[in-house]
CSV table of C-alpha atoms and ligand atoms in Angstrom, one decimal:
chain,number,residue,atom,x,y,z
Z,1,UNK,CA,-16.8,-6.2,19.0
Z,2,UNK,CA,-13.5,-4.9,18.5
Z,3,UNK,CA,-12.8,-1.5,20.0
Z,4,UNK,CA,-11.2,0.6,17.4
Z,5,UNK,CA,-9.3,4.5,18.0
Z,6,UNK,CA,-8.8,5.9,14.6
Z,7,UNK,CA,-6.0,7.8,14.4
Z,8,UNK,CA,-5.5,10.2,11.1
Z,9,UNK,CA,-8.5,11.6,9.6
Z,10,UNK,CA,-7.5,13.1,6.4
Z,11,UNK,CA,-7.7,11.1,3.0
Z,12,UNK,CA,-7.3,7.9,4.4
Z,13,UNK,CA,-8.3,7.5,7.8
Z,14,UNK,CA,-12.0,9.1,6.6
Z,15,UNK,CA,-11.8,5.5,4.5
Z,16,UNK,CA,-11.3,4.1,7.6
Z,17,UNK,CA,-14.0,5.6,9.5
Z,18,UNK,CA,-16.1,4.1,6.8
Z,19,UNK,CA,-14.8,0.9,6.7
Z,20,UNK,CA,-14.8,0.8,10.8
Z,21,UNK,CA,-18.6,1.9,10.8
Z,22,UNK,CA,-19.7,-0.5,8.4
Z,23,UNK,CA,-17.6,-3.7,10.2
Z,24,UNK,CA,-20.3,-6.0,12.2
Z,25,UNK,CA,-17.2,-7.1,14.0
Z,26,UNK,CA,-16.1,-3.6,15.2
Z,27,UNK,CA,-17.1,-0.2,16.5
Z,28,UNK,CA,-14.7,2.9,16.1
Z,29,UNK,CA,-14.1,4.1,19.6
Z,30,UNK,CA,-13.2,7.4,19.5
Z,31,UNK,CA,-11.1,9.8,17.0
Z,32,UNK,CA,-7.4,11.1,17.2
Z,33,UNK,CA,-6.0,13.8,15.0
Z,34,UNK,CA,-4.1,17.0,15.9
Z,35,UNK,CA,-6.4,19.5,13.6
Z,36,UNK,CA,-9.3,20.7,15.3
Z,37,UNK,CA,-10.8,21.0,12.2
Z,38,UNK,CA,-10.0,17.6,11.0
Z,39,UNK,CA,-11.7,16.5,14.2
Z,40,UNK,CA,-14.9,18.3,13.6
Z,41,UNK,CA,-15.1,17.2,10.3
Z,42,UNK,CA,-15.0,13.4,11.4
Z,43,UNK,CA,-17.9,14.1,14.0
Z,44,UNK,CA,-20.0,15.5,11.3
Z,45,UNK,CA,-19.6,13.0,8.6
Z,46,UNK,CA,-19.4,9.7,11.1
Z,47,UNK,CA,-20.6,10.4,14.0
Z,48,UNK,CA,-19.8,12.3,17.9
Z,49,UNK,CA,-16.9,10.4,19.8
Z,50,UNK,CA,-14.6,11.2,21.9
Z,51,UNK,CA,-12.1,12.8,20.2
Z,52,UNK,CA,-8.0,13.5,21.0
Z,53,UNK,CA,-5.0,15.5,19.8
Z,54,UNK,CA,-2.4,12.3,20.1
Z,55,UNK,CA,-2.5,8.8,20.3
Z,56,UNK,CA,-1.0,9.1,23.9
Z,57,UNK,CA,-3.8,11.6,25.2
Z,58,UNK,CA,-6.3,9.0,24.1
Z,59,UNK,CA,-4.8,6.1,25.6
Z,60,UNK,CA,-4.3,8.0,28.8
Z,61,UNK,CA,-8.4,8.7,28.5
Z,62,UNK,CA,-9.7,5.4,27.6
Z,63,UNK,CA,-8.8,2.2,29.4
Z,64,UNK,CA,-11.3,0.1,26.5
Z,65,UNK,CA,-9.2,0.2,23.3
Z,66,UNK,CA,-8.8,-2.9,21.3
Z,67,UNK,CA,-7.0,-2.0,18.7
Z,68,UNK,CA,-4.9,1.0,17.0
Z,69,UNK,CA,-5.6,2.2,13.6
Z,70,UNK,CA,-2.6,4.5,12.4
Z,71,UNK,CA,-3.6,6.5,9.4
Z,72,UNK,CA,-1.1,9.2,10.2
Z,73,UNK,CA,1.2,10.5,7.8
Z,74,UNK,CA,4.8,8.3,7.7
Z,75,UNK,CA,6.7,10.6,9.4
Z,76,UNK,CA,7.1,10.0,13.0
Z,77,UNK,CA,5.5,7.2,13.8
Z,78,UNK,CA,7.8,5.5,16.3
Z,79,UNK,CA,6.6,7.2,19.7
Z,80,UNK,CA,3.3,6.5,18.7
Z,81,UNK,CA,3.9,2.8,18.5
Z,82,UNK,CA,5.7,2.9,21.0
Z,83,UNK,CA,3.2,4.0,23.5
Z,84,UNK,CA,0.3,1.9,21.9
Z,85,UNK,CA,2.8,-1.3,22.1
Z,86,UNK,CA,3.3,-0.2,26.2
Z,87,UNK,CA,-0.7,-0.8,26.0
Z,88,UNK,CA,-0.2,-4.5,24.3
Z,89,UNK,CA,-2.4,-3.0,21.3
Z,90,UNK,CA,-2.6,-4.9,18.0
Z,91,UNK,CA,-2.1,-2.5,15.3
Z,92,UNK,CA,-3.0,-1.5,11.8
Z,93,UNK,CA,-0.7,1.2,9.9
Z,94,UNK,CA,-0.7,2.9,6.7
Z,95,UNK,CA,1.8,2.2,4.2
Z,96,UNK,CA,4.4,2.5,4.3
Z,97,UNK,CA,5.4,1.8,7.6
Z,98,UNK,CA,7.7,5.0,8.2
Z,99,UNK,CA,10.1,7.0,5.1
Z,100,UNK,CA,13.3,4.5,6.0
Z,101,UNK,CA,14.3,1.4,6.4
Z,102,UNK,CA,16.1,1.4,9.9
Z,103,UNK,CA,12.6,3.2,11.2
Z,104,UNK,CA,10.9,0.8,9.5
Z,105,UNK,CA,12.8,-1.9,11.2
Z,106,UNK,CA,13.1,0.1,14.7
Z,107,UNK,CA,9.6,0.0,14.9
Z,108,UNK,CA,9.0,-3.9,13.7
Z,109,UNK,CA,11.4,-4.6,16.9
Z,110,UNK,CA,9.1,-2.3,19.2
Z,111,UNK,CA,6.0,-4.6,18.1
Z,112,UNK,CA,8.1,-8.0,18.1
Z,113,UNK,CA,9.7,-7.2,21.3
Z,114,UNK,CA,6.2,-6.5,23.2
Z,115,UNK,CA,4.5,-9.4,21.3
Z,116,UNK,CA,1.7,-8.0,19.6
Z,117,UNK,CA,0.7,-8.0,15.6
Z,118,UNK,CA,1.0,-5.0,13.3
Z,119,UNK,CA,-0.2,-5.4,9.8
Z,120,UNK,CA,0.6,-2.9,7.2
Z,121,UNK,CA,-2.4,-1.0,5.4
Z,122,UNK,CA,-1.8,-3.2,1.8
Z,123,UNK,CA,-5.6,-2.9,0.4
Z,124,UNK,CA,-4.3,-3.4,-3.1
Z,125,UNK,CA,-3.6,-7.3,-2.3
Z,126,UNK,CA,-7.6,-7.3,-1.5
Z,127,UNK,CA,-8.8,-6.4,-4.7
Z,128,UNK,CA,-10.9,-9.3,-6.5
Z,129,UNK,CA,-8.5,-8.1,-9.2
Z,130,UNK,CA,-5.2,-9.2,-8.1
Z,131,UNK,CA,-7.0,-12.3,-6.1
Z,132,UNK,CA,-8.3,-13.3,-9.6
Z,133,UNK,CA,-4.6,-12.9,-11.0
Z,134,UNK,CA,-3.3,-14.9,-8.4
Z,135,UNK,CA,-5.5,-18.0,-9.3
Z,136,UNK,CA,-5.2,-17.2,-12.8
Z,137,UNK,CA,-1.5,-17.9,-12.1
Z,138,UNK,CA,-1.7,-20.8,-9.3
Z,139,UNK,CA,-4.0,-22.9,-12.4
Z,140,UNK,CA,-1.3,-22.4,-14.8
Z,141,UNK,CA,-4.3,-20.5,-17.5
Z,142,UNK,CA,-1.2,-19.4,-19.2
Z,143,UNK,CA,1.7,-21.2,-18.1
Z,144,UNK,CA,4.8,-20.4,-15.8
Z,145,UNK,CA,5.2,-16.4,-15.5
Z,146,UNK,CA,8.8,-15.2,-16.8
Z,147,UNK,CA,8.6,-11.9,-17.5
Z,148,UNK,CA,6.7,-8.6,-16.8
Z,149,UNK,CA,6.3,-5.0,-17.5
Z,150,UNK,CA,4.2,-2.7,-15.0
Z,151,UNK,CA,3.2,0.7,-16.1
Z,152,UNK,CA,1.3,3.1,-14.1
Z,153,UNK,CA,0.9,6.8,-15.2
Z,154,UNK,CA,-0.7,9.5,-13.3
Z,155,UNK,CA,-0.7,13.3,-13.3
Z,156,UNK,CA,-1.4,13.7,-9.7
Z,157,UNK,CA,-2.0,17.1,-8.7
Z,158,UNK,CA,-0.9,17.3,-5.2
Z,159,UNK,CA,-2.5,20.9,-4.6
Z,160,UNK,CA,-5.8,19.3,-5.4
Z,161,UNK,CA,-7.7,19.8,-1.8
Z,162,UNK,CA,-9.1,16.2,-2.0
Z,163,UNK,CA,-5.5,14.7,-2.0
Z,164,UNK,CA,-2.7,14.9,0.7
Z,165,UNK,CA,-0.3,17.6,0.4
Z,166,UNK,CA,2.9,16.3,2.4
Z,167,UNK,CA,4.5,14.3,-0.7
Z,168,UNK,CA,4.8,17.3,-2.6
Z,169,UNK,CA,8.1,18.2,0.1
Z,170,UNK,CA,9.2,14.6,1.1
Z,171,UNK,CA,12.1,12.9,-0.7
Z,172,UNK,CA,11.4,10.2,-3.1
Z,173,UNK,CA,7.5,10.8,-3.0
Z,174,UNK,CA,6.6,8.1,-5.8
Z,175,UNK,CA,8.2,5.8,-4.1
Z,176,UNK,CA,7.3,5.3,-0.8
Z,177,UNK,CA,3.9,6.3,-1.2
Z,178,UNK,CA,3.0,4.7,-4.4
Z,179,UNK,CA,5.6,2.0,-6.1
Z,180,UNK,CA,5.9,1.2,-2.5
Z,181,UNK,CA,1.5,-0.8,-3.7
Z,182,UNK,CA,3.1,-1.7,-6.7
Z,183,UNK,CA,6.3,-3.6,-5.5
Z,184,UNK,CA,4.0,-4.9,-2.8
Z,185,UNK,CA,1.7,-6.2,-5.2
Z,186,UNK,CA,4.7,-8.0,-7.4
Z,187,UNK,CA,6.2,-10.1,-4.4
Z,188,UNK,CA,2.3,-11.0,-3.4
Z,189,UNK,CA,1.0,-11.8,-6.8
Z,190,UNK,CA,4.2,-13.7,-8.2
Z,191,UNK,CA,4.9,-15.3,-4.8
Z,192,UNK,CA,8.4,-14.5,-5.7
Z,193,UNK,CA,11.2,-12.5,-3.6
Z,194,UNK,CA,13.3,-9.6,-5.2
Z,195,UNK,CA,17.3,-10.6,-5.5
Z,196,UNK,CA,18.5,-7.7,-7.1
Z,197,UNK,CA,17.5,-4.0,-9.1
Z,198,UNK,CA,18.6,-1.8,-11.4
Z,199,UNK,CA,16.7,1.6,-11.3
Z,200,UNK,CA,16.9,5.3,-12.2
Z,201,UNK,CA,14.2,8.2,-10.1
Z,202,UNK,CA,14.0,12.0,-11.9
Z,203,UNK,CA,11.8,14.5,-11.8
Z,204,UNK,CA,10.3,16.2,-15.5
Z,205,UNK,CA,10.7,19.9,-15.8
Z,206,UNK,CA,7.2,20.5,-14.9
Z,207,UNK,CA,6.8,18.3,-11.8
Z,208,UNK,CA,5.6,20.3,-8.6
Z,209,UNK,CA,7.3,17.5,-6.5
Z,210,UNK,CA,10.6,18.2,-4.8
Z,211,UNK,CA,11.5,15.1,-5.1
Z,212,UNK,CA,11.7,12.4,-7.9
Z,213,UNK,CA,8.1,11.5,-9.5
Z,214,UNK,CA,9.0,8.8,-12.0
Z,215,UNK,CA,10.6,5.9,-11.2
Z,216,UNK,CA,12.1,3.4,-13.9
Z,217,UNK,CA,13.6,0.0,-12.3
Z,218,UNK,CA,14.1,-3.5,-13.9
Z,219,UNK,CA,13.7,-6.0,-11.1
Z,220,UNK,CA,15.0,-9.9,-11.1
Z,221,UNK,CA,13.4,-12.0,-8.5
Z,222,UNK,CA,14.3,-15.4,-6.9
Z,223,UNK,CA,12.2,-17.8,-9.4
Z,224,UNK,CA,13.8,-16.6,-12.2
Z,225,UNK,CA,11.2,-13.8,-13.4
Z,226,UNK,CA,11.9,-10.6,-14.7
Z,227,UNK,CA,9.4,-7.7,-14.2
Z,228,UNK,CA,10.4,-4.1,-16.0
Z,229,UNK,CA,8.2,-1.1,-13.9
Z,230,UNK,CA,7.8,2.7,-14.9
Z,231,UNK,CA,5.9,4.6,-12.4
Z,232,UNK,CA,5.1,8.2,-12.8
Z,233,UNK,CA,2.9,10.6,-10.3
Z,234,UNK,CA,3.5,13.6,-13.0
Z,235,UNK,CA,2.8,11.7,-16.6
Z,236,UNK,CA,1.6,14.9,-18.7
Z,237,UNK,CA,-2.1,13.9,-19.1
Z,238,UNK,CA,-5.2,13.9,-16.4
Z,239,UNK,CA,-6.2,10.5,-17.7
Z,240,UNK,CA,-4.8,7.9,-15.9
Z,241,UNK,CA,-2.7,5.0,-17.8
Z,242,UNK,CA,-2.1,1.7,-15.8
Z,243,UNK,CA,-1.0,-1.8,-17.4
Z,244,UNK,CA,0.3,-5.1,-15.5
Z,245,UNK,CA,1.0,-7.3,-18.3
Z,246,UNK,CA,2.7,-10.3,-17.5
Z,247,UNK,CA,4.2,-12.9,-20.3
Z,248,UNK,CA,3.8,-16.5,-19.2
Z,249,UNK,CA,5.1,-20.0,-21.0
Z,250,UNK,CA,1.5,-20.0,-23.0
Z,251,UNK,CA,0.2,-16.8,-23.2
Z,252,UNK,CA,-0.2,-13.7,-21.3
Z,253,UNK,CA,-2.1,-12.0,-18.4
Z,254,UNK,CA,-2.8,-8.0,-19.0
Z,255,UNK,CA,-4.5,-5.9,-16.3
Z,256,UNK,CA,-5.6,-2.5,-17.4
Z,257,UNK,CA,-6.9,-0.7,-14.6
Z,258,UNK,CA,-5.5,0.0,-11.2
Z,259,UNK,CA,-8.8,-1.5,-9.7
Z,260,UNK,CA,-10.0,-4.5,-12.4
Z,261,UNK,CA,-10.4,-5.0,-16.3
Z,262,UNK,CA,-8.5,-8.4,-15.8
Z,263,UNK,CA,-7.7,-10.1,-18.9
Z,264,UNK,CA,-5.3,-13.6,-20.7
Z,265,UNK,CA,-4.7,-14.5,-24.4
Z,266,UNK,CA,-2.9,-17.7,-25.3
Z,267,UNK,CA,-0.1,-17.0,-28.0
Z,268,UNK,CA,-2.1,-17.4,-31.1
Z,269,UNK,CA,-5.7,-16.4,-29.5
Z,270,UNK,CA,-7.1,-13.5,-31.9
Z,271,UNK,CA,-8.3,-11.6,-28.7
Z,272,UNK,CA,-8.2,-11.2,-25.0
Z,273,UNK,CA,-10.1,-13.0,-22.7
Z,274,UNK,CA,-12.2,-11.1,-19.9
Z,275,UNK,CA,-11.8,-12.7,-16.6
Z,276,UNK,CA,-15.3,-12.3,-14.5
Z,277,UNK,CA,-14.7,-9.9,-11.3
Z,278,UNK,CA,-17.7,-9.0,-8.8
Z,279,UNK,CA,-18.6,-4.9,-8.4
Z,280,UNK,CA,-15.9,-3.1,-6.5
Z,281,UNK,CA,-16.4,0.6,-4.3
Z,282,UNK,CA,-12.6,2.2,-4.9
Z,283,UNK,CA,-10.8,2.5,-1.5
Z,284,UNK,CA,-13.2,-0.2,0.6
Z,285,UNK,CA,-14.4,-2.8,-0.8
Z,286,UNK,CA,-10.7,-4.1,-0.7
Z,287,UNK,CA,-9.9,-2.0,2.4
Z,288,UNK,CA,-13.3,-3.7,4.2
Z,289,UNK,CA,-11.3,-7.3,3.2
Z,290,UNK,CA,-8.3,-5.9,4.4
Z,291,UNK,CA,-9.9,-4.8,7.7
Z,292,UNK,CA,-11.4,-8.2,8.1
Z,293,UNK,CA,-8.2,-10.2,7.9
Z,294,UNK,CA,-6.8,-7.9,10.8
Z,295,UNK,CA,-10.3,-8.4,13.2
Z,296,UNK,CA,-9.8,-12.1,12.1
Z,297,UNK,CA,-6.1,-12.1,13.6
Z,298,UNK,CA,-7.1,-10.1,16.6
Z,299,UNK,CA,-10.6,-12.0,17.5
Z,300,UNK,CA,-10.0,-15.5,16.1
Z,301,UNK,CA,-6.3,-15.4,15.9
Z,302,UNK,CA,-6.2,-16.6,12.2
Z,303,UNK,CA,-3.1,-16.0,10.7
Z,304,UNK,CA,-1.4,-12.2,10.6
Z,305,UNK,CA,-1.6,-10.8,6.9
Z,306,UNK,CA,0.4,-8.2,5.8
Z,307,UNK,CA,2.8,-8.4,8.6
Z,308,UNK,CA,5.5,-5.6,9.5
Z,309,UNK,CA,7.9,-8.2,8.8
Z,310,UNK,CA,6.7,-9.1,5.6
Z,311,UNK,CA,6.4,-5.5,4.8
Z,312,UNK,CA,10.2,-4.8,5.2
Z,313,UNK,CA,11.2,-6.4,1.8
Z,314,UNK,CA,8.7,-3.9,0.0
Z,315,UNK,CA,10.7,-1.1,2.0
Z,316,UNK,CA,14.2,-2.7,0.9
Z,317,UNK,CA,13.3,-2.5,-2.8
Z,318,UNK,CA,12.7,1.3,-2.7
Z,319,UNK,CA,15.7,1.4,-0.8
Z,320,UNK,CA,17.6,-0.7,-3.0
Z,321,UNK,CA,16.2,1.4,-6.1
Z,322,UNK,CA,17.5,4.9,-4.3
Z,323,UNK,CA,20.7,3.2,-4.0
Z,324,UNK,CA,20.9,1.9,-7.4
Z,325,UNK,CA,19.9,5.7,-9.1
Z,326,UNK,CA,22.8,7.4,-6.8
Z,327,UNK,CA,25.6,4.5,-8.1
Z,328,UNK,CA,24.2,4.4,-11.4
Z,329,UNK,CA,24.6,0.8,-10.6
Z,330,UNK,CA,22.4,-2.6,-9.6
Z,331,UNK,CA,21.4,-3.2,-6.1
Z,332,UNK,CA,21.5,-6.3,-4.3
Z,333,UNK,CA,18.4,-6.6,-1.7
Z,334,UNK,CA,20.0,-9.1,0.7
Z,335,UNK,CA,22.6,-6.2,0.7
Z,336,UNK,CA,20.3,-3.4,2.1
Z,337,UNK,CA,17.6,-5.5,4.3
Z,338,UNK,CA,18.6,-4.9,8.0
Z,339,UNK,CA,19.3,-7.2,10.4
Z,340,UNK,CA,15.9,-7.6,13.1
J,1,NAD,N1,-3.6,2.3,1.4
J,1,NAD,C1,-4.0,3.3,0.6
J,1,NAD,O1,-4.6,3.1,-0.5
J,1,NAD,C2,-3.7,4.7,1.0
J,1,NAD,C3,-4.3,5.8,0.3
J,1,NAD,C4,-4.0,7.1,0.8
J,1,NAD,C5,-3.1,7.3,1.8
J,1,NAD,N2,-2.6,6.2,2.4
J,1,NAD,C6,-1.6,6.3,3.5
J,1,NAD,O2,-2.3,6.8,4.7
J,1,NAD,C7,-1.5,7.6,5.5
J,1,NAD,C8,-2.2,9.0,5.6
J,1,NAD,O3,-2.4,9.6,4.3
J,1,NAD,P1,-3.5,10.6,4.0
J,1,NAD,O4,-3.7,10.6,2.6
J,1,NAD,O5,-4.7,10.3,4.9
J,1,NAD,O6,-2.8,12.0,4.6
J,1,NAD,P2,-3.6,13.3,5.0
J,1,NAD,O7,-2.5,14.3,5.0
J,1,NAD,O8,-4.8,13.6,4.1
J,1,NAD,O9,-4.1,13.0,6.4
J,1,NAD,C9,-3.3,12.7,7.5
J,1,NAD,C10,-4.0,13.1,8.8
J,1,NAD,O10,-3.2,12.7,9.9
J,1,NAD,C11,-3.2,13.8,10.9
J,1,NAD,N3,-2.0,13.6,11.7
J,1,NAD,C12,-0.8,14.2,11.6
J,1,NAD,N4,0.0,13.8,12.7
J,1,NAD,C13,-0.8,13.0,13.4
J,1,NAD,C14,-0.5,12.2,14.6
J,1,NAD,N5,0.7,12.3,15.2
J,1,NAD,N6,-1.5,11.5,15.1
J,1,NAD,C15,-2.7,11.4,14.5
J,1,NAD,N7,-3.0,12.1,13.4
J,1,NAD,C16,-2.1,12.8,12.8
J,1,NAD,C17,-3.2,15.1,10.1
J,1,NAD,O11,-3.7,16.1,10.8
J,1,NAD,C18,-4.2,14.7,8.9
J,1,NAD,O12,-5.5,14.9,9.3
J,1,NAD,C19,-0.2,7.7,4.7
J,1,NAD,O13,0.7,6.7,5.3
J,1,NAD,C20,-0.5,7.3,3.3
J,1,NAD,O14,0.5,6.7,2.6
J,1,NAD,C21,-2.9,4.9,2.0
C-alpha cells in the first residue's frame, strides 16, 4: 500500500480524498491544509488522521510517507516541493504546475535534480471519452485529422461556495486554470506538438474576473493540423456549451460534452454516429485512472504519465498566447519554452 499525505482539501483535494480512500493500492496517511476548518471538514467526511498546517510540519511528524499529493492552490508551490523532493517523495500536483513558466521550470529541475517523478493532475486525458477519440483517430474511422475548432462556454460563478474563489484575483484565470485541460488535451489527443499561436484574452463588461475570461487563439501544430479554440469562463448563460469537433480526410469527429457524447459522420453520412462509452462519475472515475497510472509508476515502475516535463509545453502555449495578445502578434513556442 502506498502511503499517501494529501495536501489541499478544498474542491479538489476532497476529490482526492475520495479517489485515495477508494484505491486498493493506497491508504491516505494523514491530511495537510492551513484552514482549521478545512481540516475538520476532511475528518468528518473521510475519516480522523493526523492532520497538519504545511507540508513541512507533516513531513517533520511522519517518517512513513510514500507519496505527496499537492492539491494546493498554484501559487507557491516551490518550497513545498522543495522540502518533499529533500524526502525523495514521488509526487502528484494539480494543474497547472505553478502561474509561470520559469516556476514551472524551477520546480521541474528541483524534481529532476533529486531524481524522483512528479506527474501533473491531467484527469481530462483519463476520460473514456478522449481515450475513445484517440482510437477513433489511431484506426483512421475518418481519415487523417487537419483541422479543428474547440469551443467551451461556461458562466462560472466564482462566488458560488462550491467553487474556488482565488481565480476571481489571479491574472489570466481562464487560462491557466482551464485552457491550460484543453491545450493539454489537444497535444495528447492529436499526438501533435504546438509550433506557433495567434491569440487575443479580454474580459466582457460583466465578467467578475480581474483578469481576462475568454480566450480566442488559432493554433498550428507540427503535423500540419490546424485547431481554432474559444474558451470563455463568463459566456452569458448558466447552461454550459462545449464542442470538440475535429475535420478529418473522410469525415469528422464531434464531441459535445466536456465529459462524453462522442460522435463521427463520414462526409455524405445523413447523421452522426454514437461512439459506445462505459458510465463515468464526474471528477473520479478519470481521476481514479489517473491515480492509478501514478501508483503504477511508484509501485511497479511502469512508465511516468503526465510528466512535469511533458507538462511544460501546455505551460508554453498559455505563455505563448499571453505574449501573442500583448504584441497583437503570432508566437513561436520554441521561442518561449525555457531551457531545463
Ligand atoms: N484537475 C481538475 O479537474 C481540477 C479541478 C479543480 C481544481 N484543480 C486544481 O486543484 C488545485 C486546487 O484547487 P481547488 O479548487 O481545490 O482550490 P480551493 O481553493 O478550493 O482549495 C485549495 C485548498 O488548499 C489549501 N491550501 C492553501 N495553501 C496551502 C498549502 N501551502 N498547503 C496545503 N494546503 C494549502 C487551502 O486552505 C484550500 O483548502 C488547483 O491547482 C486547481 O487548478 C484541478
Amino acid at each position: 500500500m502506498l502511503k499517501v499525505l494529501l495536501a489541499g482539501l478544498g474542491v479538489r483535494g476532497r476529490h482526492w480524498a475520495q479517489v485515495i480512500e477508494r484505491s486498493e493500492r493506497a491508504e491516505l496517511l494523514a491530511y495537510v491544509d492551513p484552514s482549521a476548518d478545512e481540516l475538520a471538514r476532511a475528518a468528518a467526511e473521510f475519516g480522523e488522521r493526523p492532520a497538519f498546517a504545511s507540508v513541512m510540519a507533516a513531513l517533520d511528524s511522519l517518517d512513513d510517507v510514500g507519496a505527496l499529493v499537492l492539491a494546493n492552490p498554484p501559487m507557491g508551490r516551490e518550497g513545498i516541493v522543495r522540502a518533499a523532493s529533500a524526502r525523495k517523495l514521488p509526487m502528484l500536483i494539480e494543474k497547472p504546475l505553478a502561474l509561470s513558466l520559469a516556476e514551472a521550470a524551477t520546480i521541474l529541475r528541483i524534481v529532476e535534480n533529486a531524481g524522483i517523478p512528479l506527474m501533473v493532475g491531467l484527469n481530462f486525458r483519463y476520460l473514456a471519452v478522449t481515450q475513445a477519440t484517440k482510437r477513433l483517430l489511431a484506426r483512421q474511422t475518418v481519415g487523417n485529422p487537419e483541422f479543428a475548432r474547440f469551443t467551451y462556454e461556461r458562466w462560472r460563478d466564482g462566488r458560488r461556495p462550491d467553487l474556488n474563489d482565488y481565480p476571481l484575483t489571479m491574472a489570466h484565470p481562464m487560462l491557466w486554470e482551464q485552457t491550460i485541460h484543453h491545450f493539454d488535451l489537444m497535444r495528447y489527443v492529436y499526438g501533435q506538438e504546438p509550433l506557433r499561436l495567434q491569440c487575443q484574452t479580454w474580459n466582457p463588461s460583466w465578467s467578475m474576473y480581474a483578469g481576462d475570461s475568454n480566450v480566442s487563439a488559432l493554433i498550428d501544430f507540427d503535423g500540419g493540423l490546424r485547431v481554432n479554440y474559444q474558451g470563455t469562463w463568463q459566456g452569458n448563460w448558466a447552461a454550459p456549451g462545449f464542442e470538440w469537433r475535429t475535420d478529418c480526410t473522410d469525415g469528422i469527429i464531434s464531441q459535445q460534452d466536456e465529459f462524453g457524447a462522442l460522435y463521427y459522420a463520414r462526409r455524405d453520412d445523413a447523421e452522426l454516429t454514437a461512439v459506445p462509452l462505459p458510465p463515468h462519475e464526474r471528477w473520479i472515475s478519470e481521476t481514479r485512472a489517473l491515480f492509478a497510472a501514478f501508483v503504477a509508476h511508484v509501485v511497479d515502475g511502469a512508465a511516468l504519465q503526465c510528466s512535469g516535463r511533458d507538462h511544460l509545453m501546455s505551460l508554453a502555449m498559455l505563455e505563448a498566447c499571453i505574449q501573442s495578445s500583448a504584441s497583437g502578434g503570432g508566437a513561436a513556442i520554441d521561442e518561449v519554452l525555457p531551457e531545463i
